[in-house]
Amino acid sequence: MSEENTGFGVDTDKSLSDILGGGGDVSPFFTGESVPGDEVSGKIRSVKVFQPYVYGTQTPATFQKSGKPKFKAVFEIENENGVFSVFVNLWGLQRDALTSAKNRFGRFPAEGDFMRAKFAEYVPQKNGLNPAKKYEYEFSIGSAAENAPAAEKKPEIGAEGVSDSRKQKIIKLSKLDWSLAEIADMTHSTKEQVREVLSEDSQSEPAPEF
């Protein structure tokens, strides 16, 4: 096991498939201020697994009874609002939710896939313990129009059928050097719509002065 310190815990050479089958330097999206209903989605830039520290110490976390190490996964995802980390405990409710999402997806998520994470609700615990946080995860790949619910699918029309807010998202993502297909996926648009929005935007920019 690697002893390199990421700032969150001890790095491990184990992969996500190693943990589910048998830290990062970006601010976490979910914090102590998060409330049920908060969610984030975006393109996965990286997936890492690490062994967290016991809170307030530099001691790697383990299970009390077995002494086996605890692991967490950190998904670094990017959308039009920036880059965020989503931390997932690889035990308990969060492991169950992640495993279910992986099974629905058909394989382990990887860089380039799309992820949606939602803080769903608090789950009461026995013996006076604080309620546990329940999360929901979804992974997708390919055309967002294919993965989106029927009500969200967009007809094959030009830029005139794209809302102003969606146009702004398309323009923002283009400045991140995302491909045409990736921008279409993230904004639930067709490639033709993306082309027309970017064409309109380029024509609206003032000509350079010489």
PDB file of N, CA and C in Angstrom, residues 63-165:
ATOM      1  N   PHE A  63     -12.050  -0.895  10.617  1.00  0.00           N
ATOM      2  CA  PHE A  63     -13.252  -1.374  11.288  1.00  0.00           C
ATOM      3  C   PHE A  63     -12.862  -1.881  12.672  1.00  0.00           C
ATOM      4  N   GLN A  64     -13.667  -1.504  13.687  1.00  0.00           N
ATOM      5  CA  GLN A  64     -13.306  -1.829  15.061  1.00  0.00           C
ATOM      6  C   GLN A  64     -13.205  -3.324  15.311  1.00  0.00           C
ATOM      7  N   LYS A  65     -14.159  -4.102  14.813  1.00  0.00           N
ATOM      8  CA  LYS A  65     -14.191  -5.532  15.125  1.00  0.00           C
ATOM      9  C   LYS A  65     -13.144  -6.324  14.357  1.00  0.00           C
ATOM     10  N   SER A  66     -13.065  -6.094  13.048  1.00  0.00           N
ATOM     11  CA  SER A  66     -12.163  -6.906  12.220  1.00  0.00           C
ATOM     12  C   SER A  66     -10.764  -6.326  12.099  1.00  0.00           C
ATOM     13  N   GLY A  67     -10.649  -5.015  12.281  1.00  0.00           N
ATOM     14  CA  GLY A  67      -9.354  -4.377  12.094  1.00  0.00           C
ATOM     15  C   GLY A  67      -8.997  -4.143  10.645  1.00  0.00           C
ATOM     16  N   LYS A  68      -9.912  -4.511   9.749  1.00  0.00           N
ATOM     17  CA  LYS A  68      -9.659  -4.311   8.316  1.00  0.00           C
ATOM     18  C   LYS A  68      -9.757  -2.832   7.967  1.00  0.00           C
ATOM     19  N   PRO A  69      -9.006  -2.385   6.959  1.00  0.00           N
ATOM     20  CA  PRO A  69      -9.021  -0.955   6.610  1.00  0.00           C
ATOM     21  C   PRO A  69     -10.345  -0.519   5.990  1.00  0.00           C
ATOM     22  N   LYS A  70     -10.723   0.725   6.286  1.00  0.00           N
ATOM     23  CA  LYS A  70     -11.873   1.343   5.624  1.00  0.00           C
ATOM     24  C   LYS A  70     -11.352   2.103   4.408  1.00  0.00           C
ATOM     25  N   PHE A  71     -12.156   2.132   3.346  1.00  0.00           N
ATOM     26  CA  PHE A  71     -11.755   2.853   2.147  1.00  0.00           C
ATOM     27  C   PHE A  71     -12.850   3.829   1.724  1.00  0.00           C
ATOM     28  N   LYS A  72     -12.427   4.878   1.054  1.00  0.00           N
ATOM     29  CA  LYS A  72     -13.344   5.827   0.438  1.00  0.00           C
ATOM     30  C   LYS A  72     -12.967   5.994  -1.024  1.00  0.00           C
ATOM     31  N   ALA A  73     -13.959   6.307  -1.843  1.00  0.00           N
ATOM     32  CA  ALA A  73     -13.702   6.663  -3.239  1.00  0.00           C
ATOM     33  C   ALA A  73     -13.937   8.159  -3.375  1.00  0.00           C
ATOM     34  N   VAL A  74     -13.156   8.799  -4.216  1.00  0.00           N
ATOM     35  CA  VAL A  74     -13.386  10.204  -4.504  1.00  0.00           C
ATOM     36  C   VAL A  74     -13.491  10.358  -6.022  1.00  0.00           C
ATOM     37  N   PHE A  75     -14.651  10.829  -6.458  1.00  0.00           N
ATOM     38  CA  PHE A  75     -14.893  11.100  -7.870  1.00  0.00           C
ATOM     39  C   PHE A  75     -14.687  12.589  -8.106  1.00  0.00           C
ATOM     40  N   GLU A  76     -13.790  12.928  -8.995  1.00  0.00           N
ATOM     41  CA  GLU A  76     -13.599  14.335  -9.376  1.00  0.00           C
ATOM     42  C   GLU A  76     -14.405  14.564 -10.648  1.00  0.00           C
ATOM     43  N   ILE A  77     -15.418  15.417 -10.557  1.00  0.00           N
ATOM     44  CA  ILE A  77     -16.292  15.645 -11.704  1.00  0.00           C
ATOM     45  C   ILE A  77     -16.285  17.112 -12.100  1.00  0.00           C
ATOM     46  N   GLU A  78     -16.560  17.350 -13.369  1.00  0.00           N
ATOM     47  CA  GLU A  78     -16.527  18.708 -13.918  1.00  0.00           C
ATOM     48  C   GLU A  78     -17.831  19.007 -14.642  1.00  0.00           C
ATOM     49  N   ASN A  79     -18.370  20.194 -14.394  1.00  0.00           N
ATOM     50  CA  ASN A  79     -19.525  20.678 -15.147  1.00  0.00           C
ATOM     51  C   ASN A  79     -19.336  22.152 -15.437  1.00  0.00           C
ATOM     52  N   GLU A  80     -20.394  22.819 -15.904  1.00  0.00           N
ATOM     53  CA  GLU A  80     -20.248  24.219 -16.305  1.00  0.00           C
ATOM     54  C   GLU A  80     -19.956  25.153 -15.137  1.00  0.00           C
ATOM     55  N   ASN A  81     -20.152  24.672 -13.911  1.00  0.00           N
ATOM     56  CA  ASN A  81     -19.910  25.499 -12.728  1.00  0.00           C
ATOM     57  C   ASN A  81     -18.534  25.285 -12.117  1.00  0.00           C
ATOM     58  N   GLY A  82     -17.771  24.336 -12.644  1.00  0.00           N
ATOM     59  CA  GLY A  82     -16.440  24.105 -12.103  1.00  0.00           C
ATOM     60  C   GLY A  82     -16.135  22.638 -11.908  1.00  0.00           C
ATOM     61  N   VAL A  83     -15.175  22.370 -11.010  1.00  0.00           N
ATOM     62  CA  VAL A  83     -14.741  21.004 -10.712  1.00  0.00           C
ATOM     63  C   VAL A  83     -15.009  20.725  -9.237  1.00  0.00           C
ATOM     64  N   PHE A  84     -15.585  19.566  -8.940  1.00  0.00           N
ATOM     65  CA  PHE A  84     -15.947  19.202  -7.579  1.00  0.00           C
ATOM     66  C   PHE A  84     -15.539  17.763  -7.291  1.00  0.00           C
ATOM     67  N   SER A  85     -15.369  17.468  -6.015  1.00  0.00           N
ATOM     68  CA  SER A  85     -15.112  16.099  -5.588  1.00  0.00           C
ATOM     69  C   SER A  85     -16.346  15.548  -4.892  1.00  0.00           C
ATOM     70  N   VAL A  86     -16.666  14.298  -5.191  1.00  0.00           N
ATOM     71  CA  VAL A  86     -17.751  13.589  -4.515  1.00  0.00           C
ATOM     72  C   VAL A  86     -17.121  12.410  -3.785  1.00  0.00           C
ATOM     73  N   PHE A  87     -17.167  12.451  -2.452  1.00  0.00           N
ATOM     74  CA  PHE A  87     -16.585  11.398  -1.634  1.00  0.00           C
ATOM     75  C   PHE A  87     -17.646  10.357  -1.310  1.00  0.00           C
ATOM     76  N   VAL A  88     -17.283   9.096  -1.423  1.00  0.00           N
ATOM     77  CA  VAL A  88     -18.222   7.992  -1.178  1.00  0.00           C
ATOM     78  C   VAL A  88     -17.579   6.979  -0.238  1.00  0.00           C
ATOM     79  N   ASN A  89     -18.226   6.741   0.912  1.00  0.00           N
ATOM     80  CA  ASN A  89     -17.748   5.703   1.818  1.00  0.00           C
ATOM     81  C   ASN A  89     -17.939   4.340   1.158  1.00  0.00           C
ATOM     82  N   LEU A  90     -16.906   3.518   1.149  1.00  0.00           N
ATOM     83  CA  LEU A  90     -17.030   2.193   0.547  1.00  0.00           C
ATOM     84  C   LEU A  90     -17.415   1.161   1.607  1.00  0.00           C
ATOM     85  N   TRP A  91     -18.386   1.560   2.414  1.00  0.00           N
ATOM     86  CA  TRP A  91     -19.012   0.673   3.395  1.00  0.00           C
ATOM     87  C   TRP A  91     -20.402   1.237   3.692  1.00  0.00           C
ATOM     88  N   GLY A  92     -21.279   0.411   4.233  1.00  0.00           N
ATOM     89  CA  GLY A  92     -22.595   0.876   4.657  1.00  0.00           C
ATOM     90  C   GLY A  92     -23.497   1.315   3.524  1.00  0.00           C
ATOM     91  N   LEU A  93     -24.356   2.301   3.819  1.00  0.00           N
ATOM     92  CA  LEU A  93     -25.363   2.762   2.864  1.00  0.00           C
ATOM     93  C   LEU A  93     -24.758   3.284   1.571  1.00  0.00           C
ATOM     94  N   GLN A  94     -23.645   4.016   1.682  1.00  0.00           N
ATOM     95  CA  GLN A  94     -23.054   4.606   0.481  1.00  0.00           C
ATOM     96  C   GLN A  94     -22.457   3.541  -0.427  1.00  0.00           C
ATOM     97  N   ARG A  95     -21.838   2.530   0.168  1.00  0.00           N
ATOM     98  CA  ARG A  95     -21.320   1.416  -0.648  1.00  0.00           C
ATOM     99  C   ARG A  95     -22.468   0.713  -1.366  1.00  0.00           C
ATOM    100  N   ASP A  96     -23.575   0.479  -0.644  1.00  0.00           N
ATOM    101  CA  ASP A  96     -24.731  -0.184  -1.249  1.00  0.00           C
ATOM    102  C   ASP A  96     -25.265   0.623  -2.434  1.00  0.00           C
ATOM    103  N   ALA A  97     -25.370   1.954  -2.241  1.00  0.00           N
ATOM    104  CA  ALA A  97     -25.898   2.814  -3.303  1.00  0.00           C
ATOM    105  C   ALA A  97     -24.957   2.837  -4.503  1.00  0.00           C
ATOM    106  N   LEU A  98     -23.647   2.876  -4.240  1.00  0.00           N
ATOM    107  CA  LEU A  98     -22.672   2.902  -5.333  1.00  0.00           C
ATOM    108  C   LEU A  98     -22.667   1.579  -6.091  1.00  0.00           C
ATOM    109  N   THR A  99     -22.761   0.479  -5.352  1.00  0.00           N
ATOM    110  CA  THR A  99     -22.798  -0.836  -5.993  1.00  0.00           C
ATOM    111  C   THR A  99     -24.045  -0.983  -6.866  1.00  0.00           C
ATOM    112  N   SER A 100     -25.185  -0.510  -6.363  1.00  0.00           N
ATOM    113  CA  SER A 100     -26.431  -0.572  -7.144  1.00  0.00           C
ATOM    114  C   SER A 100     -26.304   0.249  -8.416  1.00  0.00           C
ATOM    115  N   ALA A 101     -25.702   1.441  -8.310  1.00  0.00           N
ATOM    116  CA  ALA A 101     -25.522   2.295  -9.483  1.00  0.00           C
ATOM    117  C   ALA A 101     -24.591   1.631 -10.491  1.00  0.00           C
ATOM    118  N   LYS A 102     -23.533   0.988  -9.989  1.00  0.00           N
ATOM    119  CA  LYS A 102     -22.593   0.285 -10.871  1.00  0.00           C
ATOM    120  C   LYS A 102     -23.283  -0.854 -11.595  1.00  0.00           C
ATOM    121  N   ASN A 103     -24.120  -1.586 -10.859  1.00  0.00           N
ATOM    122  CA  ASN A 103     -24.826  -2.714 -11.475  1.00  0.00           C
ATOM    123  C   ASN A 103     -25.805  -2.242 -12.549  1.00  0.00           C
ATOM    124  N   ARG A 104     -26.486  -1.130 -12.299  1.00  0.00           N
ATOM    125  CA  ARG A 104     -27.406  -0.593 -13.306  1.00  0.00           C
ATOM    126  C   ARG A 104     -26.630  -0.124 -14.537  1.00  0.00           C
ATOM    127  N   PHE A 105     -25.456   0.438 -14.298  1.00  0.00           N
ATOM    128  CA  PHE A 105     -24.626   0.955 -15.393  1.00  0.00           C
ATOM    129  C   PHE A 105     -24.026  -0.174 -16.213  1.00  0.00           C
ATOM    130  N   GLY A 106     -23.784  -1.308 -15.559  1.00  0.00           N
ATOM    131  CA  GLY A 106     -23.254  -2.469 -16.265  1.00  0.00           C
ATOM    132  C   GLY A 106     -21.764  -2.663 -16.149  1.00  0.00           C
ATOM    133  N   ARG A 107     -21.073  -1.731 -15.524  1.00  0.00           N
ATOM    134  CA  ARG A 107     -19.634  -1.859 -15.315  1.00  0.00           C
ATOM    135  C   ARG A 107     -19.196  -0.814 -14.295  1.00  0.00           C
ATOM    136  N   PHE A 108     -17.901  -0.827 -13.943  1.00  0.00           N
ATOM    137  CA  PHE A 108     -17.394   0.164 -13.017  1.00  0.00           C
ATOM    138  C   PHE A 108     -17.203   1.502 -13.732  1.00  0.00           C
ATOM    139  N   PRO A 109     -17.643   2.602 -13.127  1.00  0.00           N
ATOM    140  CA  PRO A 109     -17.478   3.912 -13.769  1.00  0.00           C
ATOM    141  C   PRO A 109     -16.002   4.272 -13.886  1.00  0.00           C
ATOM    142  N   ALA A 110     -15.690   5.066 -14.910  1.00  0.00           N
ATOM    143  CA  ALA A 110     -14.301   5.433 -15.159  1.00  0.00           C
ATOM    144  C   ALA A 110     -14.235   6.864 -15.698  1.00  0.00           C
ATOM    145  N   GLU A 111     -13.032   7.350 -15.851  1.00  0.00           N
ATOM    146  CA  GLU A 111     -12.797   8.678 -16.408  1.00  0.00           C
ATOM    147  C   GLU A 111     -13.506   8.807 -17.763  1.00  0.00           C
ATOM    148  N   GLY A 112     -14.232   9.911 -17.931  1.00  0.00           N
ATOM    149  CA  GLY A 112     -14.947  10.145 -19.173  1.00  0.00           C
ATOM    150  C   GLY A 112     -16.422   9.820 -19.098  1.00  0.00           C
ATOM    151  N   ASP A 113     -16.822   9.003 -18.097  1.00  0.00           N
ATOM    152  CA  ASP A 113     -18.243   8.733 -17.895  1.00  0.00           C
ATOM    153  C   ASP A 113     -18.896   9.941 -17.243  1.00  0.00           C
ATOM    154  N   PHE A 114     -20.212   9.909 -17.129  1.00  0.00           N
ATOM    155  CA  PHE A 114     -20.946  10.978 -16.471  1.00  0.00           C
ATOM    156  C   PHE A 114     -21.566  10.461 -15.179  1.00  0.00           C
ATOM    157  N   MET A 115     -21.557  11.295 -14.156  1.00  0.00           N
ATOM    158  CA  MET A 115     -22.042  10.897 -12.832  1.00  0.00           C
ATOM    159  C   MET A 115     -23.047  11.903 -12.300  1.00  0.00           C
ATOM    160  N   ARG A 116     -24.081  11.385 -11.650  1.00  0.00           N
ATOM    161  CA  ARG A 116     -25.008  12.226 -10.893  1.00  0.00           C
ATOM    162  C   ARG A 116     -25.031  11.712  -9.464  1.00  0.00           C
ATOM    163  N   ALA A 117     -24.843  12.611  -8.495  1.00  0.00           N
ATOM    164  CA  ALA A 117     -24.873  12.245  -7.081  1.00  0.00           C
ATOM    165  C   ALA A 117     -25.882  13.137  -6.367  1.00  0.00           C
ATOM    166  N   LYS A 118     -26.734  12.522  -5.550  1.00  0.00           N
ATOM    167  CA  LYS A 118     -27.787  13.270  -4.854  1.00  0.00           C
ATOM    168  C   LYS A 118     -27.840  12.866  -3.388  1.00  0.00           C
ATOM    169  N   PHE A 119     -27.892  13.874  -2.506  1.00  0.00           N
ATOM    170  CA  PHE A 119     -28.136  13.640  -1.083  1.00  0.00           C
ATOM    171  C   PHE A 119     -29.640  13.446  -0.955  1.00  0.00           C
ATOM    172  N   ALA A 120     -30.079  12.196  -0.796  1.00  0.00           N
ATOM    173  CA  ALA A 120     -31.507  11.879  -0.863  1.00  0.00           C
ATOM    174  C   ALA A 120     -32.254  12.171   0.430  1.00  0.00           C
ATOM    175  N   GLU A 121     -31.734  11.658   1.549  1.00  0.00           N
ATOM    176  CA  GLU A 121     -32.473  11.804   2.804  1.00  0.00           C
ATOM    177  C   GLU A 121     -31.624  11.354   3.981  1.00  0.00           C
ATOM    178  N   TYR A 122     -32.141  11.638   5.189  1.00  0.00           N
ATOM    179  CA  TYR A 122     -31.553  11.106   6.413  1.00  0.00           C
ATOM    180  C   TYR A 122     -32.278   9.813   6.771  1.00  0.00           C
ATOM    181  N   VAL A 123     -31.514   8.815   7.209  1.00  0.00           N
ATOM    182  CA  VAL A 123     -32.097   7.528   7.595  1.00  0.00           C
ATOM    183  C   VAL A 123     -31.915   7.342   9.096  1.00  0.00           C
ATOM    184  N   PRO A 124     -33.010   7.190   9.852  1.00  0.00           N
ATOM    185  CA  PRO A 124     -32.904   7.005  11.308  1.00  0.00           C
ATOM    186  C   PRO A 124     -32.053   5.784  11.653  1.00  0.00           C
ATOM    187  N   GLN A 125     -31.284   5.890  12.751  1.00  0.00           N
ATOM    188  CA  GLN A 125     -30.439   4.793  13.204  1.00  0.00           C
ATOM    189  C   GLN A 125     -30.879   4.320  14.595  1.00  0.00           C
ATOM    190  N   LYS A 126     -30.534   3.102  14.928  1.00  0.00           N
ATOM    191  CA  LYS A 126     -30.883   2.543  16.229  1.00  0.00           C
ATOM    192  C   LYS A 126     -29.878   2.984  17.289  1.00  0.00           C
ATOM    193  N   ASN A 127     -30.203   2.707  18.544  1.00  0.00           N
ATOM    194  CA  ASN A 127     -29.318   2.944  19.687  1.00  0.00           C
ATOM    195  C   ASN A 127     -28.933   4.409  19.851  1.00  0.00           C
ATOM    196  N   GLY A 128     -29.826   5.305  19.419  1.00  0.00           N
ATOM    197  CA  GLY A 128     -29.583   6.723  19.629  1.00  0.00           C
ATOM    198  C   GLY A 128     -28.515   7.325  18.754  1.00  0.00           C
ATOM    199  N   LEU A 129     -28.083   6.621  17.724  1.00  0.00           N
ATOM    200  CA  LEU A 129     -27.057   7.157  16.830  1.00  0.00           C
ATOM    201  C   LEU A 129     -27.649   8.237  15.933  1.00  0.00           C
ATOM    202  N   ASN A 130     -26.793   9.152  15.471  1.00  0.00           N
ATOM    203  CA  ASN A 130     -27.245  10.200  14.563  1.00  0.00           C
ATOM    204  C   ASN A 130     -27.755   9.582  13.260  1.00  0.00           C
ATOM    205  N   PRO A 131     -28.760  10.199  12.640  1.00  0.00           N
ATOM    206  CA  PRO A 131     -29.270   9.677  11.361  1.00  0.00           C
ATOM    207  C   PRO A 131     -28.152   9.586  10.325  1.00  0.00           C
ATOM    208  N   ALA A 132     -28.218   8.547   9.510  1.00  0.00           N
ATOM    209  CA  ALA A 132     -27.227   8.367   8.437  1.00  0.00           C
ATOM    210  C   ALA A 132     -27.686   9.103   7.190  1.00  0.00           C
ATOM    211  N   LYS A 133     -26.732   9.585   6.413  1.00  0.00           N
ATOM    212  CA  LYS A 133     -27.053  10.268   5.168  1.00  0.00           C
ATOM    213  C   LYS A 133     -27.160   9.243   4.035  1.00  0.00           C
ATOM    214  N   LYS A 134     -28.283   9.265   3.338  1.00  0.00           N
ATOM    215  CA  LYS A 134     -28.485   8.357   2.214  1.00  0.00           C
ATOM    216  C   LYS A 134     -28.281   9.108   0.910  1.00  0.00           C
ATOM    217  N   TYR A 135     -27.434   8.573   0.045  1.00  0.00           N
ATOM    218  CA  TYR A 135     -27.149   9.192  -1.243  1.00  0.00           C
ATOM    219  C   TYR A 135     -27.627   8.295  -2.379  1.00  0.00           C
ATOM    220  N   GLU A 136     -27.867   8.916  -3.519  1.00  0.00           N
ATOM    221  CA  GLU A 136     -28.210   8.181  -4.735  1.00  0.00           C
ATOM    222  C   GLU A 136     -27.182   8.527  -5.799  1.00  0.00           C
ATOM    223  N   TYR A 137     -26.761   7.531  -6.572  1.00  0.00           N
ATOM    224  CA  TYR A 137     -25.766   7.731  -7.620  1.00  0.00           C
ATOM    225  C   TYR A 137     -26.273   7.155  -8.932  1.00  0.00           C
ATOM    226  N   GLU A 138     -25.917   7.807 -10.025  1.00  0.00           N
ATOM    227  CA  GLU A 138     -26.240   7.312 -11.361  1.00  0.00           C
ATOM    228  C   GLU A 138     -25.044   7.564 -12.267  1.00  0.00           C
ATOM    229  N   PHE A 139     -24.779   6.619 -13.167  1.00  0.00           N
ATOM    230  CA  PHE A 139     -23.705   6.767 -14.146  1.00  0.00           C
ATOM    231  C   PHE A 139     -24.275   6.589 -15.541  1.00  0.00           C
ATOM    232  N   SER A 140     -23.702   7.305 -16.498  1.00  0.00           N
ATOM    233  CA  SER A 140     -24.161   7.185 -17.875  1.00  0.00           C
ATOM    234  C   SER A 140     -22.993   7.428 -18.823  1.00  0.00           C
ATOM    235  N   ILE A 141     -23.176   6.975 -20.059  1.00  0.00           N
ATOM    236  CA  ILE A 141     -22.175   7.179 -21.092  1.00  0.00           C
ATOM    237  C   ILE A 141     -22.900   7.284 -22.419  1.00  0.00           C
ATOM    238  N   GLY A 142     -22.294   7.935 -23.394  1.00  0.00           N
ATOM    239  CA  GLY A 142     -22.927   8.083 -24.698  1.00  0.00           C
ATOM    240  C   GLY A 142     -23.770   9.335 -24.750  1.00  0.00           C
ATOM    241  N   SER A 143     -24.767   9.343 -25.613  1.00  0.00           N
ATOM    242  CA  SER A 143     -25.596  10.516 -25.830  1.00  0.00           C
ATOM    243  C   SER A 143     -26.491  10.790 -24.647  1.00  0.00           C
ATOM    244  N   ALA A 144     -26.452  12.011 -24.133  1.00  0.00           N
ATOM    245  CA  ALA A 144     -27.329  12.388 -23.028  1.00  0.00           C
ATOM    246  C   ALA A 144     -28.777  12.323 -23.458  1.00  0.00           C
ATOM    247  N   ALA A 145     -29.029  12.567 -24.740  1.00  0.00           N
ATOM    248  CA  ALA A 145     -30.403  12.505 -25.230  1.00  0.00           C
ATOM    249  C   ALA A 145     -30.951  11.092 -25.105  1.00  0.00           C
ATOM    250  N   GLU A 146     -30.041  10.082 -25.219  1.00  0.00           N
ATOM    251  CA  GLU A 146     -30.480   8.702 -25.069  1.00  0.00           C
ATOM    252  C   GLU A 146     -30.689   8.346 -23.611  1.00  0.00           C
ATOM    253  N   ASN A 147     -29.865   8.945 -22.719  1.00  0.00           N
ATOM    254  CA  ASN A 147     -29.937   8.615 -21.305  1.00  0.00           C
ATOM    255  C   ASN A 147     -30.974   9.429 -20.555  1.00  0.00           C
ATOM    256  N   ALA A 148     -31.401  10.562 -21.109  1.00  0.00           N
ATOM    257  CA  ALA A 148     -32.339  11.432 -20.408  1.00  0.00           C
ATOM    258  C   ALA A 148     -33.742  10.865 -20.460  1.00  0.00           C
ATOM    259  N   PRO A 149     -34.585  11.191 -19.441  1.00  0.00           N
ATOM    260  CA  PRO A 149     -35.991  10.797 -19.503  1.00  0.00           C
ATOM    261  C   PRO A 149     -36.645  11.353 -20.758  1.00  0.00           C
ATOM    262  N   ALA A 150     -37.722  10.718 -21.208  1.00  0.00           N
ATOM    263  CA  ALA A 150     -38.370  11.128 -22.453  1.00  0.00           C
ATOM    264  C   ALA A 150     -38.758  12.595 -22.446  1.00  0.00           C
ATOM    265  N   ALA A 151     -39.194  13.100 -21.296  1.00  0.00           N
ATOM    266  CA  ALA A 151     -39.645  14.493 -21.221  1.00  0.00           C
ATOM    267  C   ALA A 151     -38.503  15.468 -21.449  1.00  0.00           C
ATOM    268  N   GLU A 152     -37.246  14.995 -21.212  1.00  0.00           N
ATOM    269  CA  GLU A 152     -36.101  15.895 -21.351  1.00  0.00           C
ATOM    270  C   GLU A 152     -35.464  15.814 -22.731  1.00  0.00           C
ATOM    271  N   LYS A 153     -35.834  14.846 -23.553  1.00  0.00           N
ATOM    272  CA  LYS A 153     -35.212  14.713 -24.858  1.00  0.00           C
ATOM    273  C   LYS A 153     -35.581  15.885 -25.754  1.00  0.00           C
ATOM    274  N   LYS A 154     -34.598  16.363 -26.487  1.00  0.00           N
ATOM    275  CA  LYS A 154     -34.778  17.547 -27.320  1.00  0.00           C
ATOM    276  C   LYS A 154     -34.976  17.162 -28.779  1.00  0.00           C
ATOM    277  N   PRO A 155     -35.879  17.819 -29.470  1.00  0.00           N
ATOM    278  CA  PRO A 155     -36.084  17.521 -30.879  1.00  0.00           C
ATOM    279  C   PRO A 155     -34.897  17.985 -31.711  1.00  0.00           C
ATOM    280  N   GLU A 156     -34.785  17.426 -32.894  1.00  0.00           N
ATOM    281  CA  GLU A 156     -33.688  17.790 -33.788  1.00  0.00           C
ATOM    282  C   GLU A 156     -34.000  19.128 -34.455  1.00  0.00           C
ATOM    283  N   ILE A 157     -33.766  20.200 -33.698  1.00  0.00           N
ATOM    284  CA  ILE A 157     -34.020  21.537 -34.222  1.00  0.00           C
ATOM    285  C   ILE A 157     -32.783  22.388 -34.048  1.00  0.00           C
ATOM    286  N   GLY A 158     -32.793  23.551 -34.638  1.00  0.00           N
ATOM    287  CA  GLY A 158     -31.632  24.421 -34.599  1.00  0.00           C
ATOM    288  C   GLY A 158     -31.499  25.195 -33.306  1.00  0.00           C
ATOM    289  N   ALA A 159     -30.566  26.163 -33.307  1.00  0.00           N
ATOM    290  CA  ALA A 159     -30.267  26.931 -32.103  1.00  0.00           C
ATOM    291  C   ALA A 159     -31.463  27.745 -31.623  1.00  0.00           C
ATOM    292  N   GLU A 160     -32.410  28.052 -32.518  1.00  0.00           N
ATOM    293  CA  GLU A 160     -33.564  28.835 -32.099  1.00  0.00           C
ATOM    294  C   GLU A 160     -34.424  28.076 -31.088  1.00  0.00           C
ATOM    295  N   GLY A 161     -34.238  26.755 -30.999  1.00  0.00           N
ATOM    296  CA  GLY A 161     -35.006  25.967 -30.038  1.00  0.00           C
ATOM    297  C   GLY A 161     -34.273  25.758 -28.724  1.00  0.00           C
ATOM    298  N   VAL A 162     -33.123  26.399 -28.539  1.00  0.00           N
ATOM    299  CA  VAL A 162     -32.313  26.244 -27.329  1.00  0.00           C
ATOM    300  C   VAL A 162     -32.536  27.442 -26.417  1.00  0.00           C
ATOM    301  N   SER A 163     -32.828  27.190 -25.156  1.00  0.00           N
ATOM    302  CA  SER A 163     -33.065  28.288 -24.211  1.00  0.00           C
ATOM    303  C   SER A 163     -31.784  29.080 -23.990  1.00  0.00           C
ATOM    304  N   ASP A 164     -31.941  30.320 -23.506  1.00  0.00           N
ATOM    305  CA  ASP A 164     -30.775  31.172 -23.253  1.00  0.00           C
ATOM    306  C   ASP A 164     -29.838  30.544 -22.216  1.00  0.00           C
ATOM    307  N   SER A 165     -30.420  29.929 -21.179  1.00  0.00           N
ATOM    308  CA  SER A 165     -29.581  29.331 -20.134  1.00  0.00           C
ATOM    309  C   SER A 165     -28.777  28.164 -20.697  1.00  0.00           C
TER     310      SER A 165
END
